[in-house]
Amino acid sequence: MNNQYYSVEEISKIIGMHPKTIARYIREGKLPANKVGKEWRISGHDLSVFVEGHHSKPSADSYEVKPITVTAVVDIPGTDKDTAMRIANTLTAAANSKGPEAERASVSTQYIAAEGMLRVMLWGSLQFTEVMMGTISALTQEGREDEGYQSNEN
């Protein structure tokens, strides 16, 4: 392949890519080529380098690890304004006392008086959301057991 030159159509057949894709790679400078008359010609060497680079698997270092984020909306019905305020303040304090996992996290609360409901909006990492959901569970089970509700936990 080293001393031979190929047309876009020939390369298309050799590597199984559409000719328009190959032409785009040439335009983008990803595949070196020379114009001969009205057609592009690619050297065997440049084709080999392109194929080796194009078909090699990226290393693990080339992937950027992005953290998982969770968005959750929790509606807590049957809450009066004082209870809603207690839960909202506790959740805010819990969120503010968390370490580095809470840096890019948020907690918003909204009391909907007409429905007697507290709405909690959470955004953050899996770990942050898990802790906050556990806190919500503990705060809401606490109040319900006081009101005579039975918990399913043993």
C-alpha atoms as an extended CHARMM CRD file, in Angstrom:
* protein
*
       154  EXT
         1         1  MET       CA              0.0000000000        0.0000000000        0.0000000000  PROA      1               0.0000000000
         2         2  ASN       CA              2.9130000000        2.3740000000        0.5740000000  PROA      2               0.0000000000
         3         3  ASN       CA              3.7130000000        3.4980000000       -3.0250000000  PROA      3               0.0000000000
         4         4  GLN       CA              0.2190000000        3.2640000000       -4.4020000000  PROA      4               0.0000000000
         5         5  TYR       CA             -2.4290000000        5.9970000000       -4.5880000000  PROA      5               0.0000000000
         6         6  TYR       CA             -6.1360000000        5.3850000000       -4.1680000000  PROA      6               0.0000000000
         7         7  SER       CA             -9.2620000000        7.2440000000       -5.1940000000  PROA      7               0.0000000000
         8         8  VAL       CA            -12.0800000000        8.0290000000       -2.7600000000  PROA      8               0.0000000000
         9         9  GLU       CA            -14.1910000000        5.2920000000       -4.3670000000  PROA      9               0.0000000000
        10        10  GLU       CA            -11.4250000000        2.7000000000       -4.0300000000  PROA      10              0.0000000000
        11        11  ILE       CA            -10.9080000000        3.5600000000       -0.3700000000  PROA      11              0.0000000000
        12        12  SER       CA            -14.6490000000        3.3600000000        0.1370000000  PROA      12              0.0000000000
        13        13  LYS       CA            -14.6130000000       -0.2520000000       -1.0380000000  PROA      13              0.0000000000
        14        14  ILE       CA            -11.4380000000       -1.1410000000        0.8820000000  PROA      14              0.0000000000
        15        15  ILE       CA            -12.5040000000        0.1160000000        4.3110000000  PROA      15              0.0000000000
        16        16  GLY       CA            -16.2830000000       -0.0630000000        3.9250000000  PROA      16              0.0000000000
        17        17  MET       CA            -17.1180000000        3.6150000000        4.3600000000  PROA      17              0.0000000000
        18        18  HSD       CA            -19.3870000000        5.7420000000        2.2480000000  PROA      18              0.0000000000
        19        19  PRO       CA            -17.4700000000        7.9200000000       -0.2610000000  PROA      19              0.0000000000
        20        20  LYS       CA            -19.0750000000       11.0660000000        1.1920000000  PROA      20              0.0000000000
        21        21  THR       CA            -17.7180000000       10.1860000000        4.6280000000  PROA      21              0.0000000000
        22        22  ILE       CA            -14.2330000000        9.7990000000        3.1990000000  PROA      22              0.0000000000
        23        23  ALA       CA            -14.5610000000       13.1170000000        1.3470000000  PROA      23              0.0000000000
        24        24  ARG       CA            -15.6200000000       14.7730000000        4.6110000000  PROA      24              0.0000000000
        25        25  TYR       CA            -12.5450000000       13.3410000000        6.3820000000  PROA      25              0.0000000000
        26        26  ILE       CA            -10.4020000000       14.8170000000        3.5940000000  PROA      26              0.0000000000
        27        27  ARG       CA            -12.1030000000       18.2470000000        3.9330000000  PROA      27              0.0000000000
        28        28  GLU       CA            -11.6650000000       18.1570000000        7.7260000000  PROA      28              0.0000000000
        29        29  GLY       CA             -7.9720000000       17.2960000000        7.3450000000  PROA      29              0.0000000000
        30        30  LYS       CA             -8.3370000000       13.9270000000        9.0700000000  PROA      30              0.0000000000
        31        31  LEU       CA             -7.2500000000       12.0650000000        5.9300000000  PROA      31              0.0000000000
        32        32  PRO       CA             -4.3940000000       13.6560000000        3.9470000000  PROA      32              0.0000000000
        33        33  ALA       CA             -5.0420000000       13.7100000000        0.2000000000  PROA      33              0.0000000000
        34        34  ASN       CA             -3.8280000000       15.3790000000       -2.9870000000  PROA      34              0.0000000000
        35        35  LYS       CA             -6.0490000000       16.6630000000       -5.7490000000  PROA      35              0.0000000000
        36        36  VAL       CA             -5.1740000000       15.1580000000       -9.1410000000  PROA      36              0.0000000000
        37        37  GLY       CA             -7.3790000000       16.6790000000      -11.8000000000  PROA      37              0.0000000000
        38        38  LYS       CA            -10.8900000000       16.6160000000      -10.3760000000  PROA      38              0.0000000000
        39        39  GLU       CA            -10.3350000000       13.6900000000       -8.0220000000  PROA      39              0.0000000000
        40        40  TRP       CA             -8.6910000000       13.2330000000       -4.6640000000  PROA      40              0.0000000000
        41        41  ARG       CA             -5.8310000000       10.7210000000       -4.3780000000  PROA      41              0.0000000000
        42        42  ILE       CA             -4.7180000000        9.2350000000       -1.0810000000  PROA      42              0.0000000000
        43        43  SER       CA             -1.3450000000        7.5580000000       -0.6460000000  PROA      43              0.0000000000
        44        44  GLY       CA             -1.1640000000        4.0440000000        0.7280000000  PROA      44              0.0000000000
        45        45  HSD       CA              0.8800000000        5.2950000000        3.6610000000  PROA      45              0.0000000000
        46        46  ASP       CA             -1.6760000000        7.9910000000        4.5780000000  PROA      46              0.0000000000
        47        47  LEU       CA             -4.4690000000        5.4420000000        4.2260000000  PROA      47              0.0000000000
        48        48  SER       CA             -2.6500000000        3.0240000000        6.5680000000  PROA      48              0.0000000000
        49        49  VAL       CA             -2.0950000000        5.7470000000        9.1680000000  PROA      49              0.0000000000
        50        50  PHE       CA             -5.7350000000        6.8220000000        8.9060000000  PROA      50              0.0000000000
        51        51  VAL       CA             -7.1070000000        3.2850000000        9.2390000000  PROA      51              0.0000000000
        52        52  GLU       CA             -4.8650000000        2.5010000000       12.2240000000  PROA      52              0.0000000000
        53        53  GLY       CA             -5.8860000000        5.6950000000       13.9970000000  PROA      53              0.0000000000
        54        54  HSD       CA             -9.5330000000        5.4490000000       13.0470000000  PROA      54              0.0000000000
        55        55  HSD       CA            -10.0490000000        1.8510000000       14.1140000000  PROA      55              0.0000000000
        56        56  SER       CA             -7.9570000000        1.8730000000       17.2730000000  PROA      56              0.0000000000
        57        57  LYS       CA             -9.9520000000        1.7720000000       20.4800000000  PROA      57              0.0000000000
        58        58  PRO       CA             -9.6370000000        4.8470000000       22.6900000000  PROA      58              0.0000000000
        59        59  SER       CA             -7.8240000000        4.3440000000       25.9650000000  PROA      59              0.0000000000
        60        60  ALA       CA             -9.6300000000        4.6130000000       29.2810000000  PROA      60              0.0000000000
        61        61  ASP       CA             -7.7890000000        7.8920000000       29.8490000000  PROA      61              0.0000000000
        62        62  SER       CA             -9.5010000000        9.4820000000       26.8430000000  PROA      62              0.0000000000
        63        63  TYR       CA            -12.9440000000        9.2420000000       28.4510000000  PROA      63              0.0000000000
        64        64  GLU       CA            -13.9970000000       12.0110000000       30.7600000000  PROA      64              0.0000000000
        65        65  VAL       CA            -15.8040000000       10.6170000000       33.7780000000  PROA      65              0.0000000000
        66        66  LYS       CA            -18.7880000000       12.7970000000       34.4810000000  PROA      66              0.0000000000
        67        67  PRO       CA            -20.5800000000       12.5160000000       37.7940000000  PROA      67              0.0000000000
        68        68  ILE       CA            -24.1280000000       11.2150000000       37.8580000000  PROA      68              0.0000000000
        69        69  THR       CA            -26.6980000000       13.7450000000       38.9760000000  PROA      69              0.0000000000
        70        70  VAL       CA            -30.1860000000       13.1180000000       40.2470000000  PROA      70              0.0000000000
        71        71  THR       CA            -33.1660000000       15.4270000000       40.1490000000  PROA      71              0.0000000000
        72        72  ALA       CA            -36.0670000000       14.5590000000       42.4160000000  PROA      72              0.0000000000
        73        73  VAL       CA            -39.3350000000       16.1620000000       43.4490000000  PROA      73              0.0000000000
        74        74  VAL       CA            -40.8820000000       14.9160000000       46.6780000000  PROA      74              0.0000000000
        75        75  ASP       CA            -44.4320000000       15.9260000000       47.6110000000  PROA      75              0.0000000000
        76        76  ILE       CA            -45.2440000000       15.5590000000       51.3060000000  PROA      76              0.0000000000
        77        77  PRO       CA            -49.0100000000       15.8240000000       51.7270000000  PROA      77              0.0000000000
        78        78  GLY       CA            -50.8320000000       16.4980000000       54.9820000000  PROA      78              0.0000000000
        79        79  THR       CA            -48.3980000000       19.0320000000       56.3870000000  PROA      79              0.0000000000
        80        80  ASP       CA            -49.3250000000       22.2190000000       58.1620000000  PROA      80              0.0000000000
        81        81  LYS       CA            -47.2180000000       25.3450000000       57.8340000000  PROA      81              0.0000000000
        82        82  ASP       CA            -45.2270000000       24.7420000000       61.0600000000  PROA      82              0.0000000000
        83        83  THR       CA            -44.4220000000       21.1330000000       60.1260000000  PROA      83              0.0000000000
        84        84  ALA       CA            -43.4580000000       22.1880000000       56.6080000000  PROA      84              0.0000000000
        85        85  MET       CA            -41.1670000000       24.8730000000       58.0240000000  PROA      85              0.0000000000
        86        86  ARG       CA            -39.5390000000       22.3660000000       60.4190000000  PROA      86              0.0000000000
        87        87  ILE       CA            -38.9140000000       19.8680000000       57.6020000000  PROA      87              0.0000000000
        88        88  ALA       CA            -37.6460000000       22.5730000000       55.2040000000  PROA      88              0.0000000000
        89        89  ASN       CA            -35.2520000000       24.0000000000       57.8220000000  PROA      89              0.0000000000
        90        90  THR       CA            -33.9510000000       20.5360000000       58.7390000000  PROA      90              0.0000000000
        91        91  LEU       CA            -33.3490000000       19.6480000000       55.0800000000  PROA      91              0.0000000000
        92        92  THR       CA            -31.5730000000       22.9440000000       54.4460000000  PROA      92              0.0000000000
        93        93  ALA       CA            -29.3650000000       22.4100000000       57.4970000000  PROA      93              0.0000000000
        94        94  ALA       CA            -28.6350000000       18.8240000000       56.4250000000  PROA      94              0.0000000000
        95        95  ALA       CA            -27.6970000000       19.9710000000       52.9100000000  PROA      95              0.0000000000
        96        96  ASN       CA            -25.4390000000       22.7260000000       54.2620000000  PROA      96              0.0000000000
        97        97  SER       CA            -23.6660000000       20.3670000000       56.6660000000  PROA      97              0.0000000000
        98        98  LYS       CA            -22.6710000000       17.8800000000       53.9620000000  PROA      98              0.0000000000
        99        99  GLY       CA            -19.1230000000       17.7020000000       52.7130000000  PROA      99              0.0000000000
       100       100  PRO       CA            -17.7590000000       18.0340000000       49.1880000000  PROA      100             0.0000000000
       101       101  GLU       CA            -20.5470000000       15.9270000000       47.6400000000  PROA      101             0.0000000000
       102       102  ALA       CA            -22.9750000000       18.7680000000       48.3970000000  PROA      102             0.0000000000
       103       103  GLU       CA            -20.9240000000       21.4760000000       46.6620000000  PROA      103             0.0000000000
       104       104  ARG       CA            -22.8730000000       21.0860000000       43.4490000000  PROA      104             0.0000000000
       105       105  ALA       CA            -26.1830000000       20.1690000000       45.0360000000  PROA      105             0.0000000000
       106       106  SER       CA            -29.3170000000       22.0720000000       45.8900000000  PROA      106             0.0000000000
       107       107  VAL       CA            -32.4480000000       21.7500000000       47.9700000000  PROA      107             0.0000000000
       108       108  SER       CA            -35.4990000000       23.9100000000       47.3570000000  PROA      108             0.0000000000
       109       109  THR       CA            -38.7430000000       23.7740000000       49.2630000000  PROA      109             0.0000000000
       110       110  GLN       CA            -42.1840000000       25.1740000000       48.5950000000  PROA      110             0.0000000000
       111       111  TYR       CA            -45.1720000000       25.0720000000       50.9310000000  PROA      111             0.0000000000
       112       112  ILE       CA            -48.4690000000       24.8730000000       49.0590000000  PROA      112             0.0000000000
       113       113  ALA       CA            -50.9780000000       26.0570000000       51.6520000000  PROA      113             0.0000000000
       114       114  ALA       CA            -54.0780000000       25.3860000000       49.5390000000  PROA      114             0.0000000000
       115       115  GLU       CA            -53.1360000000       21.6950000000       49.3460000000  PROA      115             0.0000000000
       116       116  GLY       CA            -51.4840000000       21.3950000000       52.7660000000  PROA      116             0.0000000000
       117       117  MET       CA            -48.4040000000       20.0310000000       51.0280000000  PROA      117             0.0000000000
       118       118  LEU       CA            -44.6670000000       20.5850000000       51.1720000000  PROA      118             0.0000000000
       119       119  ARG       CA            -42.8140000000       20.1710000000       47.8800000000  PROA      119             0.0000000000
       120       120  VAL       CA            -39.0940000000       19.4020000000       48.1000000000  PROA      120             0.0000000000
       121       121  MET       CA            -36.8850000000       19.6840000000       45.0120000000  PROA      121             0.0000000000
       122       122  LEU       CA            -33.4830000000       17.9940000000       45.1690000000  PROA      122             0.0000000000
       123       123  TRP       CA            -30.5970000000       18.1050000000       42.7310000000  PROA      123             0.0000000000
       124       124  GLY       CA            -27.2010000000       16.5390000000       43.2940000000  PROA      124             0.0000000000
       125       125  SER       CA            -25.0810000000       13.4090000000       43.2930000000  PROA      125             0.0000000000
       126       126  LEU       CA            -26.4770000000        9.9420000000       43.9650000000  PROA      126             0.0000000000
       127       127  GLN       CA            -24.9450000000        9.9720000000       47.4400000000  PROA      127             0.0000000000
       128       128  PHE       CA            -26.3200000000       13.4170000000       48.2920000000  PROA      128             0.0000000000
       129       129  THR       CA            -29.7990000000       12.5110000000       47.0680000000  PROA      129             0.0000000000
       130       130  GLU       CA            -29.7230000000        9.2270000000       48.9840000000  PROA      130             0.0000000000
       131       131  VAL       CA            -28.8620000000       11.0260000000       52.2340000000  PROA      131             0.0000000000
       132       132  MET       CA            -31.5160000000       13.6580000000       51.6560000000  PROA      132             0.0000000000
       133       133  MET       CA            -34.1850000000       11.0560000000       50.8350000000  PROA      133             0.0000000000
       134       134  GLY       CA            -33.2810000000        9.1980000000       54.0270000000  PROA      134             0.0000000000
       135       135  THR       CA            -33.6320000000       12.4310000000       55.9730000000  PROA      135             0.0000000000
       136       136  ILE       CA            -37.0340000000       13.1150000000       54.4060000000  PROA      136             0.0000000000
       137       137  SER       CA            -38.1190000000        9.5790000000       55.2310000000  PROA      137             0.0000000000
       138       138  ALA       CA            -37.0020000000        9.9140000000       58.8380000000  PROA      138             0.0000000000
       139       139  LEU       CA            -38.6750000000       13.3080000000       59.2470000000  PROA      139             0.0000000000
       140       140  THR       CA            -41.9770000000       12.2310000000       57.7340000000  PROA      140             0.0000000000
       141       141  GLN       CA            -42.1550000000        8.8210000000       59.4710000000  PROA      141             0.0000000000
       142       142  GLU       CA            -41.4000000000       10.5080000000       62.7780000000  PROA      142             0.0000000000
       143       143  GLY       CA            -44.4400000000       12.7510000000       62.4700000000  PROA      143             0.0000000000
       144       144  ARG       CA            -46.7790000000       10.0340000000       61.1850000000  PROA      144             0.0000000000
       145       145  GLU       CA            -45.9420000000        7.6300000000       63.9880000000  PROA      145             0.0000000000
       146       146  ASP       CA            -46.7820000000       10.3940000000       66.4800000000  PROA      146             0.0000000000
       147       147  GLU       CA            -50.1700000000       10.7840000000       64.7860000000  PROA      147             0.0000000000
       148       148  GLY       CA            -50.9700000000        7.0950000000       65.1550000000  PROA      148             0.0000000000
       149       149  TYR       CA            -49.8050000000        5.8560000000       61.7190000000  PROA      149             0.0000000000
       150       150  GLN       CA            -48.1340000000        2.4560000000       61.6800000000  PROA      150             0.0000000000
       151       151  SER       CA            -44.7240000000        2.1060000000       60.0860000000  PROA      151             0.0000000000
       152       152  ASN       CA            -44.0550000000       -0.9610000000       57.9290000000  PROA      152             0.0000000000
       153       153  GLU       CA            -40.5150000000       -1.1850000000       59.3260000000  PROA      153             0.0000000000
       154       154  ASN       CA            -39.7610000000       -3.7370000000       62.0470000000  PROA      154             0.0000000000
